[in-house]
Amino acid sequence: MKRLFGTDGIRGIAGESPLDPPTVRRFGASLAAVLARSLGRAPHVVLGRDTRESGPWLRDAVAAGLLSEGAAVTDAGVITTPGLARTVAAGGFDAGVMISASHNPFEDNGLKVFGPDGAKLSDALEAEIEASILDAGLPDPGPRVRGREEDPALVRGYVRWLEQAVTPAGFLRGLRIGLDCANGAASAIAPEVFRFHGAEVVPLGVAPDGRNINLGCGSLETGALARLVRERGLDLGIAFDGDADRALAVDRKGRLCDGDHILFVSALRMRREGRLRGDQVVGTVMSNFWLERRLGEHGIRLHRAPVGDKYVLERMLSEDAVLGGEPSGHVIFRERSVAGDGLLTGLLLLDALARDGKRLEELLDSIVPFPQTLLNVRVASRPDLRSHPVIGEALARSEESLAGSGRVVVRYSGTEPVVRIMVEGTDPAAVERHARDLAELIRREIGG
């Protein structure tokens, strides 16, 4: 059982445990020591952050811990999470630490660690870092003056890579696109990249002030982007979250194109080009059943992984799959990167549509999702849900009732004190009823 790390690194309220300065400094020291043991030398670690106001002091705390163990530290400044992952792999660093809480509000922050290949650390290494912090009595190394200033060449290198990711140059010429950057890490990057490829860009959420990241904008709240697309007569819109590791789109009618849609159109394009290795795609337990059925009609198998892009990648590697992702918009094109990259995803979605000669609304018109209800319940404790005497029985009853016509997925969030409930089936009324009843029961039993 993880104690500090969730499905997406260490996350919490900035300034409170485990993101208080002493613990963050110990994290940096522990990371440096764990890496040094495996490398046989002091590591070189690159740091990046999104636009939250807590980012700079968290960076300094991580750096202090790393430096206390002899690590070299380079600061990439404000960069997207996949941009940092790419920087680690392309720049020959031993690891990278991204300071971000992704789609969470500004009060939160987090620490995501990437290994030299640009992939997130294994559970075993995370457990080793946790044990050093929590069990070994690792002392707080104390504050330390930060070394080198930010190196802007690292962000420029990532931008150049995105500019070269799709050919021919100018393939978006003639398209008018709304880009919602969530007042986050993509604010200064995404408009430049999409304009380079020829699009007329109408930006939204590109004025970060440290506190407005994900506030009423971005991939979790696409209403503003949908209105912008409709009111300005744009061809479509693309929304990123605060660290731009996910992307969703809206068509000219304002309808949402989620990660399942992106996987579908990408899989068909890659299969036609002979690039979909093994005719397989990795989704998650949250992927709507329409995706599994429609892929199957084209001879493509859908594997399901636990929620979290880290686990999607692990399943992709075990199956030797080159395409995988989540409905939330984390999509991994493994031929290009082992990290979910919202900007790359947006570019490749538009490239697939352009090569197929289709508009986004044509794709959405052709798909009828199974009725699905998603609910979140905040909790005060995290007992095993299946073995809970009341919740476990209710889950079993719902699953039995929906057998053959639907399914139930109930799980704890890896980043928040929340139980996520997903019920899917052929009968919308039954789906809503089961989701509502389970939510009320969980709230009553363990709600916080």
mmCIF file of N, CA and C in Angstrom, residues 197-264:
data_model
loop_
_atom_site.group_PDB
_atom_site.id
_atom_site.type_symbol
_atom_site.label_atom_id
_atom_site.label_comp_id
_atom_site.label_asym_id
_atom_site.label_seq_id
_atom_site.Cartn_x
_atom_site.Cartn_y
_atom_site.Cartn_z
ATOM 1 N N HIS A 197 2.120 25.378 -36.997
ATOM 2 C CA HIS A 197 1.562 24.390 -37.926
ATOM 3 C C HIS A 197 0.482 24.985 -38.834
ATOM 4 N N GLY A 198 0.260 26.289 -38.748
ATOM 5 C CA GLY A 198 -0.591 26.952 -39.726
ATOM 6 C C GLY A 198 -1.975 27.337 -39.268
ATOM 7 N N ALA A 199 -2.352 26.975 -38.057
ATOM 8 C CA ALA A 199 -3.707 27.270 -37.590
ATOM 9 C C ALA A 199 -3.857 28.738 -37.206
ATOM 10 N N GLU A 200 -5.071 29.247 -37.389
ATOM 11 C CA GLU A 200 -5.435 30.515 -36.770
ATOM 12 C C GLU A 200 -5.929 30.179 -35.369
ATOM 13 N N VAL A 201 -5.234 30.655 -34.358
ATOM 14 C CA VAL A 201 -5.503 30.273 -32.976
ATOM 15 C C VAL A 201 -6.243 31.383 -32.243
ATOM 16 N N VAL A 202 -7.332 31.009 -31.600
ATOM 17 C CA VAL A 202 -8.042 31.909 -30.689
ATOM 18 C C VAL A 202 -7.808 31.361 -29.287
ATOM 19 N N PRO A 203 -6.954 32.019 -28.492
ATOM 20 C CA PRO A 203 -6.564 31.451 -27.200
ATOM 21 C C PRO A 203 -7.556 31.762 -26.082
ATOM 22 N N LEU A 204 -7.574 30.877 -25.099
ATOM 23 C CA LEU A 204 -8.396 31.015 -23.897
ATOM 24 C C LEU A 204 -7.582 30.455 -22.737
ATOM 25 N N GLY A 205 -7.696 31.077 -21.566
ATOM 26 C CA GLY A 205 -6.960 30.562 -20.416
ATOM 27 C C GLY A 205 -5.464 30.654 -20.581
ATOM 28 N N VAL A 206 -4.971 31.824 -21.040
ATOM 29 C CA VAL A 206 -3.528 31.986 -21.265
ATOM 30 C C VAL A 206 -2.975 33.163 -20.455
ATOM 31 N N ALA A 207 -3.618 33.459 -19.319
ATOM 32 C CA ALA A 207 -3.156 34.566 -18.477
ATOM 33 C C ALA A 207 -2.989 34.087 -17.037
ATOM 34 N N PRO A 208 -2.061 33.175 -16.789
ATOM 35 C CA PRO A 208 -1.902 32.630 -15.434
ATOM 36 C C PRO A 208 -1.451 33.686 -14.437
ATOM 37 N N ASP A 209 -2.062 33.630 -13.247
ATOM 38 C CA ASP A 209 -1.659 34.555 -12.188
ATOM 39 C C ASP A 209 -1.248 33.814 -10.915
ATOM 40 N N GLY A 210 -1.063 32.500 -11.029
ATOM 41 C CA GLY A 210 -0.676 31.696 -9.872
ATOM 42 C C GLY A 210 -1.845 31.066 -9.153
ATOM 43 N N ARG A 211 -3.045 31.666 -9.348
ATOM 44 C CA ARG A 211 -4.224 31.168 -8.630
ATOM 45 C C ARG A 211 -5.380 30.780 -9.540
ATOM 46 N N ASN A 212 -5.283 31.077 -10.832
ATOM 47 C CA ASN A 212 -6.421 30.815 -11.721
ATOM 48 C C ASN A 212 -6.237 29.567 -12.578
ATOM 49 N N ILE A 213 -5.232 28.761 -12.278
ATOM 50 C CA ILE A 213 -5.019 27.530 -13.032
ATOM 51 C C ILE A 213 -6.237 26.612 -12.870
ATOM 52 N N ASN A 214 -6.770 26.124 -13.978
ATOM 53 C CA ASN A 214 -7.945 25.235 -14.022
ATOM 54 C C ASN A 214 -9.233 25.884 -13.518
ATOM 55 N N LEU A 215 -9.229 27.171 -13.273
ATOM 56 C CA LEU A 215 -10.395 27.829 -12.688
ATOM 57 C C LEU A 215 -11.403 28.189 -13.778
ATOM 58 N N GLY A 216 -12.471 27.423 -13.878
ATOM 59 C CA GLY A 216 -13.506 27.677 -14.876
ATOM 60 C C GLY A 216 -13.045 27.481 -16.298
ATOM 61 N N CYS A 217 -11.973 26.725 -16.478
ATOM 62 C CA CYS A 217 -11.407 26.542 -17.818
ATOM 63 C C CYS A 217 -10.675 25.213 -17.856
ATOM 64 N N GLY A 218 -10.127 24.900 -19.018
ATOM 65 C CA GLY A 218 -9.338 23.690 -19.149
ATOM 66 C C GLY A 218 -10.169 22.454 -19.424
ATOM 67 N N SER A 219 -9.510 21.303 -19.427
ATOM 68 C CA SER A 219 -10.137 20.077 -19.878
ATOM 69 C C SER A 219 -11.201 19.546 -18.927
ATOM 70 N N LEU A 220 -11.227 20.028 -17.672
ATOM 71 C CA LEU A 220 -12.288 19.597 -16.761
ATOM 72 C C LEU A 220 -13.524 20.481 -16.843
ATOM 73 N N GLU A 221 -13.374 21.666 -17.427
ATOM 74 C CA GLU A 221 -14.516 22.576 -17.569
ATOM 75 C C GLU A 221 -14.478 23.170 -18.978
ATOM 76 N N THR A 222 -15.037 22.425 -19.921
ATOM 77 C CA THR A 222 -14.927 22.804 -21.329
ATOM 78 C C THR A 222 -16.059 23.711 -21.801
ATOM 79 N N GLY A 223 -16.926 24.129 -20.889
ATOM 80 C CA GLY A 223 -18.056 24.965 -21.285
ATOM 81 C C GLY A 223 -17.636 26.268 -21.928
ATOM 82 N N ALA A 224 -16.621 26.927 -21.352
ATOM 83 C CA ALA A 224 -16.178 28.208 -21.911
ATOM 84 C C ALA A 224 -15.598 28.019 -23.303
ATOM 85 N N LEU A 225 -14.867 26.940 -23.510
ATOM 86 C CA LEU A 225 -14.307 26.681 -24.829
ATOM 87 C C LEU A 225 -15.412 26.372 -25.833
ATOM 88 N N ALA A 226 -16.401 25.592 -25.418
ATOM 89 C CA ALA A 226 -17.508 25.274 -26.319
ATOM 90 C C ALA A 226 -18.238 26.538 -26.754
ATOM 91 N N ARG A 227 -18.455 27.458 -25.802
ATOM 92 C CA ARG A 227 -19.115 28.730 -26.147
ATOM 93 C C ARG A 227 -18.260 29.532 -27.113
ATOM 94 N N LEU A 228 -16.955 29.581 -26.862
ATOM 95 C CA LEU A 228 -16.046 30.322 -27.737
ATOM 96 C C LEU A 228 -16.100 29.768 -29.159
ATOM 97 N N VAL A 229 -16.073 28.453 -29.294
ATOM 98 C CA VAL A 229 -16.093 27.834 -30.623
ATOM 99 C C VAL A 229 -17.394 28.167 -31.348
ATOM 100 N N ARG A 230 -18.520 28.056 -30.648
ATOM 101 C CA ARG A 230 -19.815 28.332 -31.279
ATOM 102 C C ARG A 230 -19.954 29.805 -31.630
ATOM 103 N N GLU A 231 -19.625 30.679 -30.689
ATOM 104 C CA GLU A 231 -19.839 32.111 -30.897
ATOM 105 C C GLU A 231 -18.912 32.697 -31.954
ATOM 106 N N ARG A 232 -17.697 32.163 -32.055
ATOM 107 C CA ARG A 232 -16.730 32.695 -33.025
ATOM 108 C C ARG A 232 -16.739 31.912 -34.333
ATOM 109 N N GLY A 233 -17.574 30.878 -34.422
ATOM 110 C CA GLY A 233 -17.637 30.088 -35.648
ATOM 111 C C GLY A 233 -16.343 29.366 -35.958
ATOM 112 N N LEU A 234 -15.669 28.857 -34.920
ATOM 113 C CA LEU A 234 -14.398 28.165 -35.113
ATOM 114 C C LEU A 234 -14.639 26.738 -35.607
ATOM 115 N N ASP A 235 -13.603 26.137 -36.140
ATOM 116 C CA ASP A 235 -13.720 24.771 -36.639
ATOM 117 C C ASP A 235 -13.786 23.756 -35.505
ATOM 118 N N LEU A 236 -13.083 24.020 -34.428
ATOM 119 C CA LEU A 236 -13.100 23.152 -33.254
ATOM 120 C C LEU A 236 -12.292 23.813 -32.156
ATOM 121 N N GLY A 237 -12.285 23.181 -30.984
ATOM 122 C CA GLY A 237 -11.473 23.665 -29.883
ATOM 123 C C GLY A 237 -10.757 22.511 -29.216
ATOM 124 N N ILE A 238 -9.619 22.821 -28.604
ATOM 125 C CA ILE A 238 -8.861 21.820 -27.856
ATOM 126 C C ILE A 238 -8.567 22.390 -26.479
ATOM 127 N N ALA A 239 -8.821 21.576 -25.450
ATOM 128 C CA ALA A 239 -8.623 22.011 -24.067
ATOM 129 C C ALA A 239 -7.575 21.139 -23.392
ATOM 130 N N PHE A 240 -6.649 21.782 -22.699
ATOM 131 C CA PHE A 240 -5.627 21.091 -21.919
ATOM 132 C C PHE A 240 -5.930 21.272 -20.435
ATOM 133 N N ASP A 241 -5.300 20.460 -19.604
ATOM 134 C CA ASP A 241 -5.391 20.699 -18.171
ATOM 135 C C ASP A 241 -4.167 21.489 -17.726
ATOM 136 N N GLY A 242 -4.026 21.686 -16.406
ATOM 137 C CA GLY A 242 -3.008 22.602 -15.904
ATOM 138 C C GLY A 242 -1.585 22.271 -16.275
ATOM 139 N N ASP A 243 -1.272 20.969 -16.423
ATOM 140 C CA ASP A 243 0.091 20.617 -16.809
ATOM 141 C C ASP A 243 0.157 20.047 -18.215
ATOM 142 N N ALA A 244 -0.989 20.058 -18.916
ATOM 143 C CA ALA A 244 -1.062 19.722 -20.347
ATOM 144 C C ALA A 244 -0.621 18.301 -20.668
ATOM 145 N N ASP A 245 -0.875 17.364 -19.747
ATOM 146 C CA ASP A 245 -0.621 15.969 -20.105
ATOM 147 C C ASP A 245 -1.884 15.305 -20.656
ATOM 148 N N ARG A 246 -2.964 16.057 -20.731
ATOM 149 C CA ARG A 246 -4.191 15.536 -21.325
ATOM 150 C C ARG A 246 -4.795 16.585 -22.246
ATOM 151 N N ALA A 247 -5.591 16.111 -23.180
ATOM 152 C CA ALA A 247 -6.278 17.013 -24.106
ATOM 153 C C ALA A 247 -7.646 16.436 -24.441
ATOM 154 N N LEU A 248 -8.633 17.303 -24.478
ATOM 155 C CA LEU A 248 -9.963 16.978 -24.970
ATOM 156 C C LEU A 248 -10.294 17.990 -26.064
ATOM 157 N N ALA A 249 -11.281 17.668 -26.876
ATOM 158 C CA ALA A 249 -11.660 18.582 -27.955
ATOM 159 C C ALA A 249 -13.162 18.817 -27.922
ATOM 160 N N VAL A 250 -13.601 19.902 -28.554
ATOM 161 C CA VAL A 250 -15.025 20.160 -28.763
ATOM 162 C C VAL A 250 -15.213 20.463 -30.249
ATOM 163 N N ASP A 251 -16.326 19.982 -30.797
ATOM 164 C CA ASP A 251 -16.585 20.248 -32.212
ATOM 165 C C ASP A 251 -17.287 21.587 -32.376
ATOM 166 N N ARG A 252 -17.615 21.950 -33.605
ATOM 167 C CA ARG A 252 -18.189 23.276 -33.856
ATOM 168 C C ARG A 252 -19.563 23.443 -33.229
ATOM 169 N N LYS A 253 -20.204 22.317 -32.849
ATOM 170 C CA LYS A 253 -21.482 22.385 -32.131
ATOM 171 C C LYS A 253 -21.289 22.464 -30.624
ATOM 172 N N GLY A 254 -20.038 22.371 -30.168
ATOM 173 C CA GLY A 254 -19.751 22.429 -28.741
ATOM 174 C C GLY A 254 -19.780 21.079 -28.055
ATOM 175 N N ARG A 255 -19.882 19.982 -28.824
ATOM 176 C CA ARG A 255 -19.921 18.651 -28.232
ATOM 177 C C ARG A 255 -18.520 18.170 -27.880
ATOM 178 N N LEU A 256 -18.448 17.366 -26.825
ATOM 179 C CA LEU A 256 -17.161 16.945 -26.295
ATOM 180 C C LEU A 256 -16.622 15.724 -27.032
ATOM 181 N N CYS A 257 -15.366 15.777 -27.377
ATOM 182 C CA CYS A 257 -14.603 14.655 -27.921
ATOM 183 C C CYS A 257 -13.609 14.249 -26.837
ATOM 184 N N ASP A 258 -13.829 13.054 -26.223
ATOM 185 C CA ASP A 258 -12.980 12.663 -25.100
ATOM 186 C C ASP A 258 -11.873 11.713 -25.542
ATOM 187 N N GLY A 259 -11.164 11.162 -24.557
ATOM 188 C CA GLY A 259 -10.043 10.295 -24.878
ATOM 189 C C GLY A 259 -10.440 9.032 -25.617
ATOM 190 N N ASP A 260 -11.636 8.507 -25.356
ATOM 191 C CA ASP A 260 -12.100 7.329 -26.093
ATOM 192 C C ASP A 260 -12.243 7.638 -27.582
ATOM 193 N N HIS A 261 -12.814 8.801 -27.895
ATOM 194 C CA HIS A 261 -12.942 9.202 -29.302
ATOM 195 C C HIS A 261 -11.560 9.329 -29.959
ATOM 196 N N ILE A 262 -10.630 9.919 -29.215
ATOM 197 C CA ILE A 262 -9.285 10.125 -29.768
ATOM 198 C C ILE A 262 -8.607 8.782 -30.008
ATOM 199 N N LEU A 263 -8.761 7.845 -29.070
ATOM 200 C CA LEU A 263 -8.196 6.509 -29.268
ATOM 201 C C LEU A 263 -8.783 5.845 -30.509
ATOM 202 N N PHE A 264 -10.095 6.004 -30.694
ATOM 203 C CA PHE A 264 -10.774 5.340 -31.813
ATOM 204 C C PHE A 264 -10.250 5.855 -33.156
#
